[in-house]
Short mmCIF file of C-alpha atoms in Angstrom, two decimals:
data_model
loop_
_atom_site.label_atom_id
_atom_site.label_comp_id
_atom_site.label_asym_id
_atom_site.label_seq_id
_atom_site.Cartn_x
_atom_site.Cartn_y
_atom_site.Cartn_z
CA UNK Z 19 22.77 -95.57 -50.23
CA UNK Z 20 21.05 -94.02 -47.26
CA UNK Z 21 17.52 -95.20 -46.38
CA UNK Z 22 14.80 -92.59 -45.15
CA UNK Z 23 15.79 -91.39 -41.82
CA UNK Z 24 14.20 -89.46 -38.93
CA UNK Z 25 14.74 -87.71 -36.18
CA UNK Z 26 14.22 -87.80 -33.28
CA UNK Z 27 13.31 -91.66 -32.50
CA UNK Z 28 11.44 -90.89 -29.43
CA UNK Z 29 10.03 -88.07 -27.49
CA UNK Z 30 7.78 -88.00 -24.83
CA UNK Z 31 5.32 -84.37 -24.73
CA UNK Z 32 2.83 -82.79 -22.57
CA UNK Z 33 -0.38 -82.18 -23.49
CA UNK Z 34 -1.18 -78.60 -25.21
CA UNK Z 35 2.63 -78.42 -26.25
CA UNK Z 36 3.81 -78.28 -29.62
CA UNK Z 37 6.33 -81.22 -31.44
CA UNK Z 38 8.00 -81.16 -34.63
CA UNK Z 39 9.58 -84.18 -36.28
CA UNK Z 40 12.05 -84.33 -38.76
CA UNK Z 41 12.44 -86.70 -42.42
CA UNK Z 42 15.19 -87.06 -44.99
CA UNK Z 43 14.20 -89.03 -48.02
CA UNK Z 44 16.21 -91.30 -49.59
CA UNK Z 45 18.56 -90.35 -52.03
CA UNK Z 46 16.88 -89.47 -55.27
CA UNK Z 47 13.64 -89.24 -53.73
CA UNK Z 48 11.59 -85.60 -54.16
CA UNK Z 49 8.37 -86.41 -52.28
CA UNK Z 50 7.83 -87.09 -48.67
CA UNK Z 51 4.21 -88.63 -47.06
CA UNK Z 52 3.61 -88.75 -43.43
CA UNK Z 53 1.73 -91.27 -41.66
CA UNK Z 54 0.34 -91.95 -38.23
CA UNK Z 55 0.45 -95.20 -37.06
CA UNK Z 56 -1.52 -95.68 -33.85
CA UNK Z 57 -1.06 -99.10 -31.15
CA UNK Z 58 -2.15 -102.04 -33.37
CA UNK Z 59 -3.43 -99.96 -36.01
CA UNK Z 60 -2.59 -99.82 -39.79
CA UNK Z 61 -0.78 -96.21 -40.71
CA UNK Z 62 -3.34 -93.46 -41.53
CA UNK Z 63 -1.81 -90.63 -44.33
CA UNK Z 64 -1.76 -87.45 -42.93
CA UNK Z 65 -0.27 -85.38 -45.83
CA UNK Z 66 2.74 -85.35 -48.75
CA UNK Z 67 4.77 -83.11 -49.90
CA UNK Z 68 6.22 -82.41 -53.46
CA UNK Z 69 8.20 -79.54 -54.58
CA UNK Z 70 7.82 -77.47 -51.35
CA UNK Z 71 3.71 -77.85 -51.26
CA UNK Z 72 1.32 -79.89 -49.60
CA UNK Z 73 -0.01 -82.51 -52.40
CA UNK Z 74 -2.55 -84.12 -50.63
CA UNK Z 75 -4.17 -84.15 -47.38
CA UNK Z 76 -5.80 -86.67 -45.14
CA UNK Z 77 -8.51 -86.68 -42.52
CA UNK Z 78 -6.23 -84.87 -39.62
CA UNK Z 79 -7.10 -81.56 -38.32
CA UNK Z 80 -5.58 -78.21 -38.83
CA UNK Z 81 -3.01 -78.62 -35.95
CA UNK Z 82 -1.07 -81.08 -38.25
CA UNK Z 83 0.90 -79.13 -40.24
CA UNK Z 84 4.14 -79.78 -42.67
CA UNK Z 85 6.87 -78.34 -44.46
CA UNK Z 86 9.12 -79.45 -47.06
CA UNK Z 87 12.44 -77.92 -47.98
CA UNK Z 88 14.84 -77.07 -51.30
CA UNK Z 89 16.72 -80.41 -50.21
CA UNK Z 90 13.52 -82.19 -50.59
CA UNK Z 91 13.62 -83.20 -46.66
CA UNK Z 92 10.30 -82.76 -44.47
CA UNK Z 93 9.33 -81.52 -41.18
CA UNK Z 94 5.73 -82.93 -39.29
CA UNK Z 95 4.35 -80.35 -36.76
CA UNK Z 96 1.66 -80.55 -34.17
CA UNK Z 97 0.00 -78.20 -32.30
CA UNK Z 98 -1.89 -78.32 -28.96
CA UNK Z 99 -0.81 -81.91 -28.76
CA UNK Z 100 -3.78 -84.47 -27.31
CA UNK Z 101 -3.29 -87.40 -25.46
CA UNK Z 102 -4.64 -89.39 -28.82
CA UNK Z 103 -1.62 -88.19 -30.68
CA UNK Z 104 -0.03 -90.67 -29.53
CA UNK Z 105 1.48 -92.93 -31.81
CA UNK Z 106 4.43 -93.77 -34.15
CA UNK Z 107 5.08 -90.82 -37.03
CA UNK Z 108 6.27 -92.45 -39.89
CA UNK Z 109 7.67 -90.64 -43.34
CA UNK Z 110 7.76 -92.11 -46.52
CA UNK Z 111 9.46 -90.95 -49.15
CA UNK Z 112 9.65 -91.68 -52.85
CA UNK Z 113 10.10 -90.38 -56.77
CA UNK Z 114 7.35 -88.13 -58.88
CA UNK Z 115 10.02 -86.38 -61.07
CA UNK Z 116 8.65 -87.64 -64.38
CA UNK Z 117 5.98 -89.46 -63.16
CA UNK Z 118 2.77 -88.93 -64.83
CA UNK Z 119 -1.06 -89.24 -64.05
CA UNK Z 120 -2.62 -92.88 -62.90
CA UNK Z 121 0.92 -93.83 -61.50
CA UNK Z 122 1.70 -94.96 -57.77
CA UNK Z 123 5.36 -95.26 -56.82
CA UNK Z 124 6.59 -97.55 -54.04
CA UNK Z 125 6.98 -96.01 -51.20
CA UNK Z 126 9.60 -96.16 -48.88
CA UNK Z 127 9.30 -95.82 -45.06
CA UNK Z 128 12.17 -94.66 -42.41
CA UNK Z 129 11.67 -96.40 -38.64
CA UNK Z 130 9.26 -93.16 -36.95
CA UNK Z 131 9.52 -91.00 -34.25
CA UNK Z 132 7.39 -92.45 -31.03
CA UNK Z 133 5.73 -89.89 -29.44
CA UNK Z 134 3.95 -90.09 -26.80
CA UNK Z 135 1.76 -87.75 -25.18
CA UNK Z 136 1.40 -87.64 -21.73
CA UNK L 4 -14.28 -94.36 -50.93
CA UNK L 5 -11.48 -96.62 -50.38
CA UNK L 6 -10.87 -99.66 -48.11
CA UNK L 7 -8.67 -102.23 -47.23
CA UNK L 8 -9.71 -105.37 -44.89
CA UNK L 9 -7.32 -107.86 -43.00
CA UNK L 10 -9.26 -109.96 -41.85
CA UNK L 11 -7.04 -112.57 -40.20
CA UNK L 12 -5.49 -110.23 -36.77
CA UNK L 13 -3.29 -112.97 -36.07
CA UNK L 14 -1.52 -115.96 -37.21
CA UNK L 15 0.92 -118.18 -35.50
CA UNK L 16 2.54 -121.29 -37.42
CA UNK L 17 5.69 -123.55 -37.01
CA UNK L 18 8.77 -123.41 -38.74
CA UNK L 19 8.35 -124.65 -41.99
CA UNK L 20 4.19 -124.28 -42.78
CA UNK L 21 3.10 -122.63 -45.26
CA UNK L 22 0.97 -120.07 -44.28
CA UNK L 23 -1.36 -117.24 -46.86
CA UNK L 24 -2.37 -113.84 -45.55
CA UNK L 25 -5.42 -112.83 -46.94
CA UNK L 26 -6.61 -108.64 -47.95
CA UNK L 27 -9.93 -107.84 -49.65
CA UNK L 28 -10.00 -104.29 -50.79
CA UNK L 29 -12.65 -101.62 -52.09
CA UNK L 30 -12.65 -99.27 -54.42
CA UNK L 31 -14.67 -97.08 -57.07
CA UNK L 32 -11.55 -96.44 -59.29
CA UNK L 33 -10.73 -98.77 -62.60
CA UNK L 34 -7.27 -97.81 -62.02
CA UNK L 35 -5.07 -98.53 -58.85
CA UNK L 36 -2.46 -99.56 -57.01
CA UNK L 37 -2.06 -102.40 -54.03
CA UNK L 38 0.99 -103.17 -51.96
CA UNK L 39 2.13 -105.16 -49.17
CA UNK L 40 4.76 -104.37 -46.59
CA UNK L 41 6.12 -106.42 -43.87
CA UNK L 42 6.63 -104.44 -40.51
CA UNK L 43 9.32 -106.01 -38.11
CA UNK L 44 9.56 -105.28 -34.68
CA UNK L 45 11.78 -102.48 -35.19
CA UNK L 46 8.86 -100.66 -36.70
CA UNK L 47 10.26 -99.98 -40.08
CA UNK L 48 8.01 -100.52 -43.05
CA UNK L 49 9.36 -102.46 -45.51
CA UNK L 50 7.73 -102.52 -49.48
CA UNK L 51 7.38 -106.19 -51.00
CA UNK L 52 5.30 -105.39 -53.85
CA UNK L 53 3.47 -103.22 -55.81
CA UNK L 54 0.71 -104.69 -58.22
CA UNK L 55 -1.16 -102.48 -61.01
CA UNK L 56 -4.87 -103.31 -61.31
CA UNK L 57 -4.24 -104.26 -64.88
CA UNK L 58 -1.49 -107.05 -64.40
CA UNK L 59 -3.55 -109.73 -62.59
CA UNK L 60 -0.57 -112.24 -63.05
CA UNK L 61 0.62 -113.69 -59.94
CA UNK L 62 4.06 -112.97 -58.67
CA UNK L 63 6.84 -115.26 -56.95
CA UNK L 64 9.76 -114.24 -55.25
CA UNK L 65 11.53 -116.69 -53.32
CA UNK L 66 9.63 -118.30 -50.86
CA UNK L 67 6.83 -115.19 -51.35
CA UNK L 68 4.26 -115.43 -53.89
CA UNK L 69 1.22 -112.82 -54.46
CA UNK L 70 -2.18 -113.99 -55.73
CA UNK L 71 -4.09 -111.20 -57.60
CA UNK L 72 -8.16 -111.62 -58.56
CA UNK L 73 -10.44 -108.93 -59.49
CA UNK L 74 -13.00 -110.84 -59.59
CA UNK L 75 -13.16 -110.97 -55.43
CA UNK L 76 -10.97 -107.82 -54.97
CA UNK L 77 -8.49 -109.96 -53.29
CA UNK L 78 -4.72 -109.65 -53.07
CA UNK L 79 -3.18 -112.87 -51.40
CA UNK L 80 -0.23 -113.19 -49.97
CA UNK L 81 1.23 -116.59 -49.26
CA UNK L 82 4.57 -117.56 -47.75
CA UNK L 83 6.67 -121.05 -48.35
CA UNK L 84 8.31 -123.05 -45.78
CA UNK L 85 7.99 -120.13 -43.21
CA UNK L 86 10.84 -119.42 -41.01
CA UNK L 87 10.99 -117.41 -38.13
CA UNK L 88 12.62 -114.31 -39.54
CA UNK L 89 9.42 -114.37 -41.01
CA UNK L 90 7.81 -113.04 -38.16
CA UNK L 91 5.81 -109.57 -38.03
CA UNK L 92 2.77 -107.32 -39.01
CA UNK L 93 1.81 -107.85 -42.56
CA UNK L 94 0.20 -104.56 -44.11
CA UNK L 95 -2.07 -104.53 -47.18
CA UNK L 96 -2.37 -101.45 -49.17
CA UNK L 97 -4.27 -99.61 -51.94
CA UNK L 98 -3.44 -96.53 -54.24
CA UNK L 99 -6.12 -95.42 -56.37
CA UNK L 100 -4.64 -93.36 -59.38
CA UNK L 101 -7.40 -93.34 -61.65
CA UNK L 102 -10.04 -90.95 -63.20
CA UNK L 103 -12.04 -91.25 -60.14
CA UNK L 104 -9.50 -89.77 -58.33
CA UNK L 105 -8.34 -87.52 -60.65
CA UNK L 106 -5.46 -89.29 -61.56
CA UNK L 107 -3.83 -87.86 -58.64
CA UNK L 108 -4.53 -89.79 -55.79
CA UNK L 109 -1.03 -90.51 -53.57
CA UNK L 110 -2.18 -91.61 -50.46
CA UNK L 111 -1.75 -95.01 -49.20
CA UNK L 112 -4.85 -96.87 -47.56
CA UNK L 113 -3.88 -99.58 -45.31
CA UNK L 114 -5.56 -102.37 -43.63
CA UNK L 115 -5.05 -103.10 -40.15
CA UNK L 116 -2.22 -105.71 -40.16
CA UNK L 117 -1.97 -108.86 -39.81
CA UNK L 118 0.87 -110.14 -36.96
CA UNK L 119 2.51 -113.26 -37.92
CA UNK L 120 4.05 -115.59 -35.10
CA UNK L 121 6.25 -118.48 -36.92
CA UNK L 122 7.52 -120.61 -34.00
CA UNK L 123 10.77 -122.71 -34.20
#
């Protein structure tokens, strides 16, 4: 049973540039949440994904955007990359197909992308 | 808004202690979510638990046992007879899922860690 997995694990960018990171969920997983962990920092959400839209949103700017695709895996990009984008990406993945209102699935993490902006 | 504080950055015991990792968390919502993950060196987030805000019963699983009060917002971890695979960053989370979030709040809120050291 594959775990969440991500590609790539690390890339090193110049500022201004633009990255995009890849997710697959697990298997039997529809929804996909990334997170940006910073250097001895707890992960921050940045957005998730379920059935091709954007869920929910965290505090992160416009030039953090996502897409999610009919196979349910995700892709993270940033534009006009800063020096304090630097960090680990991490995606999460887990199950909403029947889940209702007030309910909070476990979620499962893959190992992140380190990217670091130079 | 929600919050989630580790206060403890950093704990280092010998093989064998016990040792409890502590999280106070806020929140506005009757209805919610808090987990813990443990986060090895390889970076890789891995779930331990999930508590709803209406089971207050403390958990045990193996040498890992969960202490759950709403009556100090606290979420307690505590490990037995540590060992040094035990070693890493301890994150605290909260999901709130209730009507004042609509019911459809998904985000995790994390605390800052806490990085356990068990020495041989």
């Amino acid at each position: 049973d594959a775990g969440v997995t991500q590609s790539p694990t690390h890339l090193i960018k110049t500022r201004g540039q633009q990255v995009t990171l890849r997710c697959s969920p697990k298997s039997g997983h529809d929804t996909v949440s990334w997170y940006q962990q910073a250097l001895g920092q707890g992960p921050q959400f940045i957005f998730q994904y379920y059935e091709e839209e954007e869920r929910q949103r965290g505090n992160f700017p416009d030039r953090f955007s996502g897409h999610q695709f009919p196979n349910y895996s995700s892709e993270l990009n940033v534009n006009a990359l800063l020096l304090g984008d630097s960090a680990l990406y991490l995606c999460a993945s887990s199950n909403s197909a029947g889940q209702g209102a007030y309910f909070s699935y476990e979620q499962y993490f893959g190992p992140g992308t380190r990217l670091t902006v130079t | 808004a929600q919050k989630v504080t580790q206060a403890q950055t950093e704990i280092s015991v010998v093989e064998k202690e016990d040792v409890t990792l502590d999280c106070v968390y806020e929140t506005r919502d009757t209805t919610y979510y808090l987990f813990w993950y443990k986060q090895p060196p390889s970076g890789e987030l891995v779930f331990l638990i999930r508590r709803n805000s209406f089971d207050e019963q403390n958990e045990i699983s193996g040498r890992y046992s969960w202490n759950f009060q709403k009556s100090t917002s606290s979420f307690n971890f505590t490990i037995t007879a540590s060992q040094v695979v035990d070693s890493a960053v301890y994150f605290c989370a909260l999901s709130e899922v209730g009507l004042g979030s609509g019911g459809s709040n998904y985000k995790l809120t994390f605390g800052k860690g806490t990085l356990l050291t068990v020495n041989p």
